[in-house]
PDB file of C-alpha atoms in Angstrom:
ATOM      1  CA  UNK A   1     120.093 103.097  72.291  1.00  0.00           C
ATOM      2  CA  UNK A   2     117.857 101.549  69.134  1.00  0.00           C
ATOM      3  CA  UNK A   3     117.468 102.708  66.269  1.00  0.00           C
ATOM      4  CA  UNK A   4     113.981 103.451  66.373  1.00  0.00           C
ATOM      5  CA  UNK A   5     114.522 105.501  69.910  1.00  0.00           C
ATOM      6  CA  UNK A   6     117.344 107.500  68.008  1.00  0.00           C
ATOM      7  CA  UNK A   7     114.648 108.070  65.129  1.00  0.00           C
ATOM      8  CA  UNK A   8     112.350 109.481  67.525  1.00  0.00           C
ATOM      9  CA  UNK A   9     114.466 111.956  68.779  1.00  0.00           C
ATOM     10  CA  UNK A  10     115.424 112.637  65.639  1.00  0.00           C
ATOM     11  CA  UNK A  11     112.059 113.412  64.540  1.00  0.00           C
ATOM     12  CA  UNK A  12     111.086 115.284  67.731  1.00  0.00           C
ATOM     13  CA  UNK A  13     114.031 117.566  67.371  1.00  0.00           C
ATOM     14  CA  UNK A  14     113.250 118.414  63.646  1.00  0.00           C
ATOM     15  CA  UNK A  15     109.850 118.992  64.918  1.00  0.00           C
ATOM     16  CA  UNK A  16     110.680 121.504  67.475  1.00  0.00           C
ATOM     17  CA  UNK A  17     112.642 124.000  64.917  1.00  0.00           C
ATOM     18  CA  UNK A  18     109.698 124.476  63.073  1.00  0.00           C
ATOM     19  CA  UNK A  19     109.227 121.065  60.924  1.00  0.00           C
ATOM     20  CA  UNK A  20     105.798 119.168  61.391  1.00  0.00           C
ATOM     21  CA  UNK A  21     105.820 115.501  61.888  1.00  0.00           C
ATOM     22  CA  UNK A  22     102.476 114.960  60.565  1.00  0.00           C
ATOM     23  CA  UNK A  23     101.705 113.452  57.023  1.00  0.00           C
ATOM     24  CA  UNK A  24      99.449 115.916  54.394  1.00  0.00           C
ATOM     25  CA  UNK A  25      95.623 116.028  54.954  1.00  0.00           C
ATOM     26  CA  UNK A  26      93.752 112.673  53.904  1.00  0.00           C
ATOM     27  CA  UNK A  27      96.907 110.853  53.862  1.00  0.00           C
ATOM     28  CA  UNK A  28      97.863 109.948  58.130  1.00  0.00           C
ATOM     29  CA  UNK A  29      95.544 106.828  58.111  1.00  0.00           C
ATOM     30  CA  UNK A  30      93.752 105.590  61.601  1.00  0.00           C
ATOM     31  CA  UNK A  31      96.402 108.408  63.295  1.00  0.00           C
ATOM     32  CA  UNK A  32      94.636 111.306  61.417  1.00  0.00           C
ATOM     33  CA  UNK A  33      91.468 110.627  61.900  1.00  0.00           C
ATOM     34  CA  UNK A  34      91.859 110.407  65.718  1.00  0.00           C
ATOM     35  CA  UNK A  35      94.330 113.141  66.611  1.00  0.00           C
ATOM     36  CA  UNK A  36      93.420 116.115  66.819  1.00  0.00           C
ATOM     37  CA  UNK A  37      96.434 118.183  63.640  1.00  0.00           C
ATOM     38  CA  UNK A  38      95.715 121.760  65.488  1.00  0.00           C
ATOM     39  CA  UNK A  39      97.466 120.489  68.667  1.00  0.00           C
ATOM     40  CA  UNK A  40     101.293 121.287  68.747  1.00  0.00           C
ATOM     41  CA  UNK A  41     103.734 120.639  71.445  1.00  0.00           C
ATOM     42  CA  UNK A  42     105.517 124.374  70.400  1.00  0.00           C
ATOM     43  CA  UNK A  43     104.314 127.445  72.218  1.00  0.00           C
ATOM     44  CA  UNK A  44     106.369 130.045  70.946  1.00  0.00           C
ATOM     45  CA  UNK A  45     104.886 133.196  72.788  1.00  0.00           C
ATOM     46  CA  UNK A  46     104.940 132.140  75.941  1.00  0.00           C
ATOM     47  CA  UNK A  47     107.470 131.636  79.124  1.00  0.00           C
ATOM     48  CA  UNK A  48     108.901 128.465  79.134  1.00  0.00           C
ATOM     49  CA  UNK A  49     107.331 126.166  81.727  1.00  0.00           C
ATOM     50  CA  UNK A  50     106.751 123.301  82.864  1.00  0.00           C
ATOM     51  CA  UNK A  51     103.902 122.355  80.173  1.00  0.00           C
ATOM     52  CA  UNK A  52     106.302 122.936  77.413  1.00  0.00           C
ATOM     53  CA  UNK A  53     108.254 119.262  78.643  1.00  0.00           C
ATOM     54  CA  UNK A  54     105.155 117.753  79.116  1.00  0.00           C
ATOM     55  CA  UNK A  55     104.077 118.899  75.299  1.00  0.00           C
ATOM     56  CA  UNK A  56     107.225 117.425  74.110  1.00  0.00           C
ATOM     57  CA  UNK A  57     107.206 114.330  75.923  1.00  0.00           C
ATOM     58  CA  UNK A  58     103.574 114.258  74.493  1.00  0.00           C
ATOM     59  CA  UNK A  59     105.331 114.649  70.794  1.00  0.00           C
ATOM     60  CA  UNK A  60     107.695 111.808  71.686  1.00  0.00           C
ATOM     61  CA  UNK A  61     104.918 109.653  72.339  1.00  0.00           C
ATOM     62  CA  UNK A  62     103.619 110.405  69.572  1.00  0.00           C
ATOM     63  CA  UNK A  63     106.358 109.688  67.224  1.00  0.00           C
ATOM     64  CA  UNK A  64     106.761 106.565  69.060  1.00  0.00           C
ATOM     65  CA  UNK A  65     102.921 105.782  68.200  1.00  0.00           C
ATOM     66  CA  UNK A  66     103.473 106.583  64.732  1.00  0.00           C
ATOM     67  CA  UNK A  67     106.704 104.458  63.691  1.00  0.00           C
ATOM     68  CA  UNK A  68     104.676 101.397  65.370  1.00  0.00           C
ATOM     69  CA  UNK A  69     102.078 102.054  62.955  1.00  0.00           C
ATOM     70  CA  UNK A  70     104.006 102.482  59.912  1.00  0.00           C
ATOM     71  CA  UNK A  71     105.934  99.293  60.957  1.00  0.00           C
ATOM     72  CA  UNK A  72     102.622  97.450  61.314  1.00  0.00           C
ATOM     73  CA  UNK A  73     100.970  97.529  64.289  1.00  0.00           C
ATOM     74  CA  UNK A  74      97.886  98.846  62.952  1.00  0.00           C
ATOM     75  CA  UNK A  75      97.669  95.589  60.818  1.00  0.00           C
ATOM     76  CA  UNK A  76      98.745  93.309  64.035  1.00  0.00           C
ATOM     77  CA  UNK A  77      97.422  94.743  66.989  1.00  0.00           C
ATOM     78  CA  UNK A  78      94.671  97.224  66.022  1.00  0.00           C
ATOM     79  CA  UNK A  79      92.776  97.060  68.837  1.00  0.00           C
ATOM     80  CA  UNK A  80      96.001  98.097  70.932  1.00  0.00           C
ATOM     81  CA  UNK A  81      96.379 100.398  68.116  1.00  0.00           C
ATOM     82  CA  UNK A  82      92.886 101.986  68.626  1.00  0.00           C
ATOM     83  CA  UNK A  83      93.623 102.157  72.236  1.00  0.00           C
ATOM     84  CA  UNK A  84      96.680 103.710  72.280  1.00  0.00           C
ATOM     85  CA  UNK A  85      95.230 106.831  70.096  1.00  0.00           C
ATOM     86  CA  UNK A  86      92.471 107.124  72.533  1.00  0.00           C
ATOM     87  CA  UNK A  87      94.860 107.864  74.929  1.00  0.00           C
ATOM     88  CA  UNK A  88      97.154 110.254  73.100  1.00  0.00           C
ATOM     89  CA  UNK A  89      94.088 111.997  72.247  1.00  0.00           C
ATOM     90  CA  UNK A  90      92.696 112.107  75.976  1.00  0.00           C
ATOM     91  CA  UNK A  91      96.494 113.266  76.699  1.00  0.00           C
ATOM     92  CA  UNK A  92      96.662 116.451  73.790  1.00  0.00           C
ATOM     93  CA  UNK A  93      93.267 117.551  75.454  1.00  0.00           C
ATOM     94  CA  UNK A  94      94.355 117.350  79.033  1.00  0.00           C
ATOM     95  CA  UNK A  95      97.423 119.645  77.803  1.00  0.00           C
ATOM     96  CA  UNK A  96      95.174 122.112  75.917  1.00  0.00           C
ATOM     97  CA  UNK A  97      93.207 122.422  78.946  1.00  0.00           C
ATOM     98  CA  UNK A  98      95.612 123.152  81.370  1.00  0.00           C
ATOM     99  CA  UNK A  99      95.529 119.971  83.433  1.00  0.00           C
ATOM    100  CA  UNK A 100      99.538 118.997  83.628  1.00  0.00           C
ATOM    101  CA  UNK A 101      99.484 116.752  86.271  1.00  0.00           C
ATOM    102  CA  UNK A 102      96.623 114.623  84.874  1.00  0.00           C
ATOM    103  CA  UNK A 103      98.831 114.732  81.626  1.00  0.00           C
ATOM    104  CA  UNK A 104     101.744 113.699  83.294  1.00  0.00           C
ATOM    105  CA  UNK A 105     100.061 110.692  84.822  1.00  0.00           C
ATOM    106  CA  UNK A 106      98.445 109.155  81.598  1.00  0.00           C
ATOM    107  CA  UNK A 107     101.742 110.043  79.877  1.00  0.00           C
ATOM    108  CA  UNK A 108     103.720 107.465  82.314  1.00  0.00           C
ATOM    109  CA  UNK A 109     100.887 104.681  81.217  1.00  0.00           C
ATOM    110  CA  UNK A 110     100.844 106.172  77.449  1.00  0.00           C
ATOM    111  CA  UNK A 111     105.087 104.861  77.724  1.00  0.00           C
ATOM    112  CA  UNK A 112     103.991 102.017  79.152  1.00  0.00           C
ATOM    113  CA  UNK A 113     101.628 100.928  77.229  1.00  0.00           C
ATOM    114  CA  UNK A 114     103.788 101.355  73.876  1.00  0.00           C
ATOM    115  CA  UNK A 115     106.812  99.997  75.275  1.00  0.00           C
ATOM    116  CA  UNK A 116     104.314  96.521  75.164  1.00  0.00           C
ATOM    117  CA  UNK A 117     103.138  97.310  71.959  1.00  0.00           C
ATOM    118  CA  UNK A 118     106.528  97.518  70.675  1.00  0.00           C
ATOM    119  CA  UNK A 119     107.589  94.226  72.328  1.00  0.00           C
ATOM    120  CA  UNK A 120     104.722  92.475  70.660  1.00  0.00           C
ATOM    121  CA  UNK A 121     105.250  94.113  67.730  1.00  0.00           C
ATOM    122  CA  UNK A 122     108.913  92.819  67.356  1.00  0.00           C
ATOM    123  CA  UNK A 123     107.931  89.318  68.682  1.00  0.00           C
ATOM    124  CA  UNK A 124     105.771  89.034  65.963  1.00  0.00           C
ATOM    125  CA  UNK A 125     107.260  90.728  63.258  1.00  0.00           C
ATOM    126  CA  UNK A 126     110.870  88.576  63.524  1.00  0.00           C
ATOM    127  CA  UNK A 127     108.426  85.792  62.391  1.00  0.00           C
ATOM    128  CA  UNK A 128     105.860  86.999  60.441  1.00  0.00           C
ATOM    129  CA  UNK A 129     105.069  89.820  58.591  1.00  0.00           C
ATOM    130  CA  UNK A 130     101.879  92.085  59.292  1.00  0.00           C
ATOM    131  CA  UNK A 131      99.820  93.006  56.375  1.00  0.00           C
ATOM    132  CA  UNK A 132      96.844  94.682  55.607  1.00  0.00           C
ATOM    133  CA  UNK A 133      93.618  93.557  55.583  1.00  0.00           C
ATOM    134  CA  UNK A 134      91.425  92.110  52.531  1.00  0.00           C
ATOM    135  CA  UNK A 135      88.705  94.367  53.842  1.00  0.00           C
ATOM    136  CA  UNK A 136      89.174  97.574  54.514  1.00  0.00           C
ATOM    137  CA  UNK A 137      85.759  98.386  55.599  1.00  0.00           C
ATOM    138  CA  UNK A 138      85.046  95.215  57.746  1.00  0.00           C
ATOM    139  CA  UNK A 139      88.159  96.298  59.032  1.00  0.00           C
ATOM    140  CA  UNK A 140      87.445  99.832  59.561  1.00  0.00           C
ATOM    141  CA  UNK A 141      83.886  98.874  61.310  1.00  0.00           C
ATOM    142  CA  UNK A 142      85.377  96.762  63.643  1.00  0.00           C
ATOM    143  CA  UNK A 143      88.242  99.447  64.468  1.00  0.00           C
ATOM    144  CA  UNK A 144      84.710 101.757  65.722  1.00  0.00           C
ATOM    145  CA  UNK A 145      83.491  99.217  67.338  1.00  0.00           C
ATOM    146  CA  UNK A 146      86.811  98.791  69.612  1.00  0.00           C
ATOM    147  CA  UNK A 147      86.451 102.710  70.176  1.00  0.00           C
ATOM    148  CA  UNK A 148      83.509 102.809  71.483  1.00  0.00           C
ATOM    149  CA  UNK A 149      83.643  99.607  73.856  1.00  0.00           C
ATOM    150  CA  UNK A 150      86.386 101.282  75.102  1.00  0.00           C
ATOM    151  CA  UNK A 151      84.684 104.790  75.500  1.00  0.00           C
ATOM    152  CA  UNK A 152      81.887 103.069  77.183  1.00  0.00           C
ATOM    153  CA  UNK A 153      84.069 100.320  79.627  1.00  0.00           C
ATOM    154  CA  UNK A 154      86.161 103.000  80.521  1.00  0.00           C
ATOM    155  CA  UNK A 155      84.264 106.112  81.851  1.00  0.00           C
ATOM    156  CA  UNK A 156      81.949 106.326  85.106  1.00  0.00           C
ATOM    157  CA  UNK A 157      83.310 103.274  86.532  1.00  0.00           C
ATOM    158  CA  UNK A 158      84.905 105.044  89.950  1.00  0.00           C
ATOM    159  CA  UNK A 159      83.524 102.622  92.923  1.00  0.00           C
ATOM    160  CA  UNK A 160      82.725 103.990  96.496  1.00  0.00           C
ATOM    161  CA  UNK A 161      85.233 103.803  99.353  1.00  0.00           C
ATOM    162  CA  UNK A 162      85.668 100.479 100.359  1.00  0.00           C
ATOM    163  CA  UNK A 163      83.355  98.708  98.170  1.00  0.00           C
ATOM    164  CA  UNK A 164      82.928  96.579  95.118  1.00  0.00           C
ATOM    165  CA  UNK A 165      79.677  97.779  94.054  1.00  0.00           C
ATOM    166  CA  UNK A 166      79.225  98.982  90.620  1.00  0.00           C
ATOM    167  CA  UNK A 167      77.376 102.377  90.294  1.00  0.00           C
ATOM    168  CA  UNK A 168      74.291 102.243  87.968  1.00  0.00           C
ATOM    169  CA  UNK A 169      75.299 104.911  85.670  1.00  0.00           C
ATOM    170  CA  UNK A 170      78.521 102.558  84.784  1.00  0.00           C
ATOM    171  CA  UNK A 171      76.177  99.436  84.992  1.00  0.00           C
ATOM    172  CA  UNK A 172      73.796 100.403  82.215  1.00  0.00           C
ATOM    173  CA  UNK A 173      77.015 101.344  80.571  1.00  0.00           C
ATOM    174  CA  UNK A 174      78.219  97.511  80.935  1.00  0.00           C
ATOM    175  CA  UNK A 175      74.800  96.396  79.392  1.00  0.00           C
ATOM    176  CA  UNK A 176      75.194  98.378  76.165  1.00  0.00           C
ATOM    177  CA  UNK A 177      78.672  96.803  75.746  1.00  0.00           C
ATOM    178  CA  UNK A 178      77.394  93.261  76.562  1.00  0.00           C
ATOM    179  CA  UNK A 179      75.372  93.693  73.419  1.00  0.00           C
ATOM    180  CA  UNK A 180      77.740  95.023  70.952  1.00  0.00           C
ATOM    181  CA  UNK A 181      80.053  92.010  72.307  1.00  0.00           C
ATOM    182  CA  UNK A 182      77.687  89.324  71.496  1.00  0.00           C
ATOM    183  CA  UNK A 183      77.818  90.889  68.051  1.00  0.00           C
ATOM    184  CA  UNK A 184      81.257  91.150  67.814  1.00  0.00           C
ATOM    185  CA  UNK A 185      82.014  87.292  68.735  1.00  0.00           C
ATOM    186  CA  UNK A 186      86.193  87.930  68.034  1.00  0.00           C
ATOM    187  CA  UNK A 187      86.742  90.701  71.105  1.00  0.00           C
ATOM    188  CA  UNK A 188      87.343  89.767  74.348  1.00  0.00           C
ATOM    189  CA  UNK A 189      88.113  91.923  77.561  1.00  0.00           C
ATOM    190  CA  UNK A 190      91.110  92.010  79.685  1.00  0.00           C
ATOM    191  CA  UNK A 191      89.219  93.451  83.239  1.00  0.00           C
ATOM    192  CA  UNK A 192      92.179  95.259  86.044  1.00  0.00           C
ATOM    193  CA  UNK A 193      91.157  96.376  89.212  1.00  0.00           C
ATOM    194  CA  UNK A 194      92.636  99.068  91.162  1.00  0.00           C
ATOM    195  CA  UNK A 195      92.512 100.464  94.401  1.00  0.00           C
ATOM    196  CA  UNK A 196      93.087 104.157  95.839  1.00  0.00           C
ATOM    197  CA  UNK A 197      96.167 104.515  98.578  1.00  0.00           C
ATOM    198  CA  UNK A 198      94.362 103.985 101.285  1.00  0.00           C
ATOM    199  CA  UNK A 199      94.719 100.702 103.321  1.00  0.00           C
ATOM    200  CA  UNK A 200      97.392  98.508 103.248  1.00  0.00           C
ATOM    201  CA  UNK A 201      98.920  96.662  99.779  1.00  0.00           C
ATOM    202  CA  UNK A 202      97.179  92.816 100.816  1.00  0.00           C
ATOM    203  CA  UNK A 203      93.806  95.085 101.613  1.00  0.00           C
ATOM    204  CA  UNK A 204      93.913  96.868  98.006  1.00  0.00           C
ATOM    205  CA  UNK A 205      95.166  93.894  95.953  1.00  0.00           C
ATOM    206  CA  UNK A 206      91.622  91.697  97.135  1.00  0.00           C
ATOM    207  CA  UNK A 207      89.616  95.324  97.346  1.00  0.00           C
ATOM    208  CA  UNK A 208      90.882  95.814  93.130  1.00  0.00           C
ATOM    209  CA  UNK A 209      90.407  92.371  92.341  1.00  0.00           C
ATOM    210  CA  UNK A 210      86.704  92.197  93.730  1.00  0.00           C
ATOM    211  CA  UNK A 211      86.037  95.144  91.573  1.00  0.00           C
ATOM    212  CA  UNK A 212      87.024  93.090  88.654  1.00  0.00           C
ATOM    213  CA  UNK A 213      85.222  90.314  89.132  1.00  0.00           C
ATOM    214  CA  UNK A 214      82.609  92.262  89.743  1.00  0.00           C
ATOM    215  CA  UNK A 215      82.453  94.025  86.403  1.00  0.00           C
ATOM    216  CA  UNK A 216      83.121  90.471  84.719  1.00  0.00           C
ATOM    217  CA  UNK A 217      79.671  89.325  87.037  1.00  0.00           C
ATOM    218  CA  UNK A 218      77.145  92.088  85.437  1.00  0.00           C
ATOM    219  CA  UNK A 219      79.064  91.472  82.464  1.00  0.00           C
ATOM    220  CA  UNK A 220      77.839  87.484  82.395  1.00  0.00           C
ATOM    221  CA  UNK A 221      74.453  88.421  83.982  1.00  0.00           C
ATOM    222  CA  UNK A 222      73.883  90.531  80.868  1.00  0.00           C
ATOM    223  CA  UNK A 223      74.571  87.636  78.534  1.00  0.00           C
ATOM    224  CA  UNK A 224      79.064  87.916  77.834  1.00  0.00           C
ATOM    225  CA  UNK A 225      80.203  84.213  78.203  1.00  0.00           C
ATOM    226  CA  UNK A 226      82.822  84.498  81.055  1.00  0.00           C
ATOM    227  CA  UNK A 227      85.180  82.693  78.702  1.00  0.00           C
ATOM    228  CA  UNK A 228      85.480  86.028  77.042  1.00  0.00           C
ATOM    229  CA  UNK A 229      86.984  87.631  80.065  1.00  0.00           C
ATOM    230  CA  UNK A 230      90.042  87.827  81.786  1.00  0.00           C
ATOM    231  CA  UNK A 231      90.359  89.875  85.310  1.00  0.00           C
ATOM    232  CA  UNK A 232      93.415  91.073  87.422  1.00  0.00           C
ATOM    233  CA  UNK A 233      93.762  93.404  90.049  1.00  0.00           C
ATOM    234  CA  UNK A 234      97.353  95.895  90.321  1.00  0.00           C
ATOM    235  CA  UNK A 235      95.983  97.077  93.752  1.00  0.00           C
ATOM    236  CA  UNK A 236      97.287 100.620  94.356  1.00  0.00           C
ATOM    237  CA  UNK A 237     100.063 100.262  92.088  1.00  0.00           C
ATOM    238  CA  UNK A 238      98.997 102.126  89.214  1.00  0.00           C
ATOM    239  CA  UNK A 239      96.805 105.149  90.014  1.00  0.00           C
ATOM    240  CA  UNK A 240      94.918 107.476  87.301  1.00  0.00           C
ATOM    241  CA  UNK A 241      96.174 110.433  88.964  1.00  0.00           C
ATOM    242  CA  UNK A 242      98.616 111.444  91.593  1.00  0.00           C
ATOM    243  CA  UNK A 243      97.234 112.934  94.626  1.00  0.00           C
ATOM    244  CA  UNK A 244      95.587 112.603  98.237  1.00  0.00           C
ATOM    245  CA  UNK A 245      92.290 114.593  97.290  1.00  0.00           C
ATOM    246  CA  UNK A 246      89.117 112.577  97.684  1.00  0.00           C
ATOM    247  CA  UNK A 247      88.042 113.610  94.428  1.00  0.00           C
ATOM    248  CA  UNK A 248      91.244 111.919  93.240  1.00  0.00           C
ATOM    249  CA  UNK A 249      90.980 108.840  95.588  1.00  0.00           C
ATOM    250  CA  UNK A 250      87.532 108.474  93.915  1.00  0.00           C
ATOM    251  CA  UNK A 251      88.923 108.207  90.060  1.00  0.00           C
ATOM    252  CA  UNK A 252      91.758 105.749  91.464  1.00  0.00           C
ATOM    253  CA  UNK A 253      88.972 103.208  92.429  1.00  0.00           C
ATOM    254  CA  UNK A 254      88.357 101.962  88.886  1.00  0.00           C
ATOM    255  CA  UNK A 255      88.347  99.146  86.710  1.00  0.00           C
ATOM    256  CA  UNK A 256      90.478  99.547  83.676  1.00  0.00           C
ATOM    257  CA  UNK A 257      89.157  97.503  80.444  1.00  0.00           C
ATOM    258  CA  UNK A 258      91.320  96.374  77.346  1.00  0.00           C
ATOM    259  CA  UNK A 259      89.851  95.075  74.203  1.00  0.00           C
ATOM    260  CA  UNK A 260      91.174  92.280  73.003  1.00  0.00           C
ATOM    261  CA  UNK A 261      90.627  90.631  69.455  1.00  0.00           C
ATOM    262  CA  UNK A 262      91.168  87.311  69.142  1.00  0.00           C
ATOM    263  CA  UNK A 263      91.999  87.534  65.501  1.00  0.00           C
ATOM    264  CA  UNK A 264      95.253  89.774  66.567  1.00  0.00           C
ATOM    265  CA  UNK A 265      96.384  86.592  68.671  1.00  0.00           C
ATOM    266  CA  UNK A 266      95.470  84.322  65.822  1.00  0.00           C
ATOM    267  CA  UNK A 267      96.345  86.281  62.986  1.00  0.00           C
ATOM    268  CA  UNK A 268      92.890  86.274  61.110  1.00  0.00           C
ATOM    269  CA  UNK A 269      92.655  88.390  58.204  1.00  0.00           C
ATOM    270  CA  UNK A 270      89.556  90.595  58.654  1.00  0.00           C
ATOM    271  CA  UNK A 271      92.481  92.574  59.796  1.00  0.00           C
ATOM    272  CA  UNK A 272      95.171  91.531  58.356  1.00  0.00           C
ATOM    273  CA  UNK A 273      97.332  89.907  60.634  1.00  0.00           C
ATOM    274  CA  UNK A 274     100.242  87.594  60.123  1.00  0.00           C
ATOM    275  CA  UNK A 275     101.508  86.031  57.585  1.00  0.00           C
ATOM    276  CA  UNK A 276     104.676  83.846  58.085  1.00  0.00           C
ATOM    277  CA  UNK A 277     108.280  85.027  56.253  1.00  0.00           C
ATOM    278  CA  UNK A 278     110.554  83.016  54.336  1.00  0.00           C
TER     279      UNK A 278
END
């Protein structure tokens, strides 16, 4: 087991008997401002159940979010960074509202998602070290930016059964974006298609990845160089939510949409970035 898992547990355990994990107001960083302090994953007056495990595995995550960022990740990978709050913070609110099985899906790609982060993270860090930026504001702008491209890529994108077609609530949604990209000339987009569970595995694979592509056509139609985009499809592989419901089977026909700066890869330092070690 590493260090940093034993850490976490550490820290989740000290949380539960009545410690808080979280640092004094005005002093958490990007984690504060995005995460909502009121949210706890202790519910003392009420019968144990099964949204108490998914509140703790929702602290571990957490914790896990938090020791990346204090080792750097904000200053290496902030757009991941940005990303991966989003999605705690979509997970806290799913919790508060009652919704445990949508929780327990994003928590699986929450894991995921930082088990990456952490990879990169030590790739880069055995060679470099990650410091912060010479601009704090440039590099706070650009950190809003990221959040809302990936507010606005990644909402009202579900696609009808069968069919590539992009709805025109999510279109006009892909021409806003188009614009703030060709301002923002360093972030790119990593497009995914997916499929729901119906049809067969060769069916869904080409159904997800004509989604894609055609997310990355409106995208160039409304001015993005296609240089600037990458597209994949996972099929059925990696639904938003369990389940057989049509309403469910809707969601799961998606595109998911990363931002990507290409100052993270190159170590540019609006953001900080990399900086090689002795």
């Amino acid at each position: 087991m590493s260090l940093r898992l034993l850490l976490i547990l550490l820290f989740a355990f000290l949380t539960l008997q009545g410690c808080t994990s979280y640092p004094p107001e005005g002093r958490g960083g990007l984690a504060e401002q995005h995460i909502d302090n009121s949210f706890t994953p202790v519910m003392p007056d009420e019968p144990l159940g099964p949204e108490h495990g998914l509140r703790f595995d929702w602290q571990l995550t957490k914790l896990h979010l938090d020791s990346l960022i204090k080792e750097g990740a904000r200053w290496c990978f902030p757009a991941a960074v940005v990303q991966a709050i989003e999605k705690q913070n979509r997970i806290a609110r799913e919790l508060d509202g009652g919704l445990l099985l949508d929780a327990a899906n994003d928590l699986v790609i929450q894991r995921k998602r930082l088990g990456e982060l952490e990879r990169q993270l030590d790739y880069v860090t055995s060679q470099a070290n990650c410091v912060p930026p010479l601009n704090e504001n440039s590099f706070r702008e650009q950190l809003a930016v990221i959040d809302q491209l990936f507010d606005l890529l990644n909402i009202d994108n579900q696609f009808a059964f069968n069919s590539t077609e992009v709805n025109p609530k999510y279109m006009g949604h892909l021409a806003r974006a188009a614009n703030i990209l060709r301002d923002n000339p360093t972030l790119n987009l990593a497009i995914t298609g997916h499929a729901d569970a119906t049809g067969d595995n060769q069916h869904n694979q080409k159904l997800a990845m004509g989604r894609a592509k055609q997310v990355k056509r409106y995208l160039i139609i409304f001015g993005l160089e296609p240089t600037r985009m990458t597209t994949k499809s996972l099929g059925d592989t990696l639904p938003l939510y369990d389940g057989v419901s049509e309403g469910v089977r809707l969601t799961n026909r998606r595109v998911s949409i990363e931002v990507i700066s290409t100052q993270e890869l190159a170590g540019g330092k609006l953001q900080g970035g990399y900086h090689a070690t002795d």
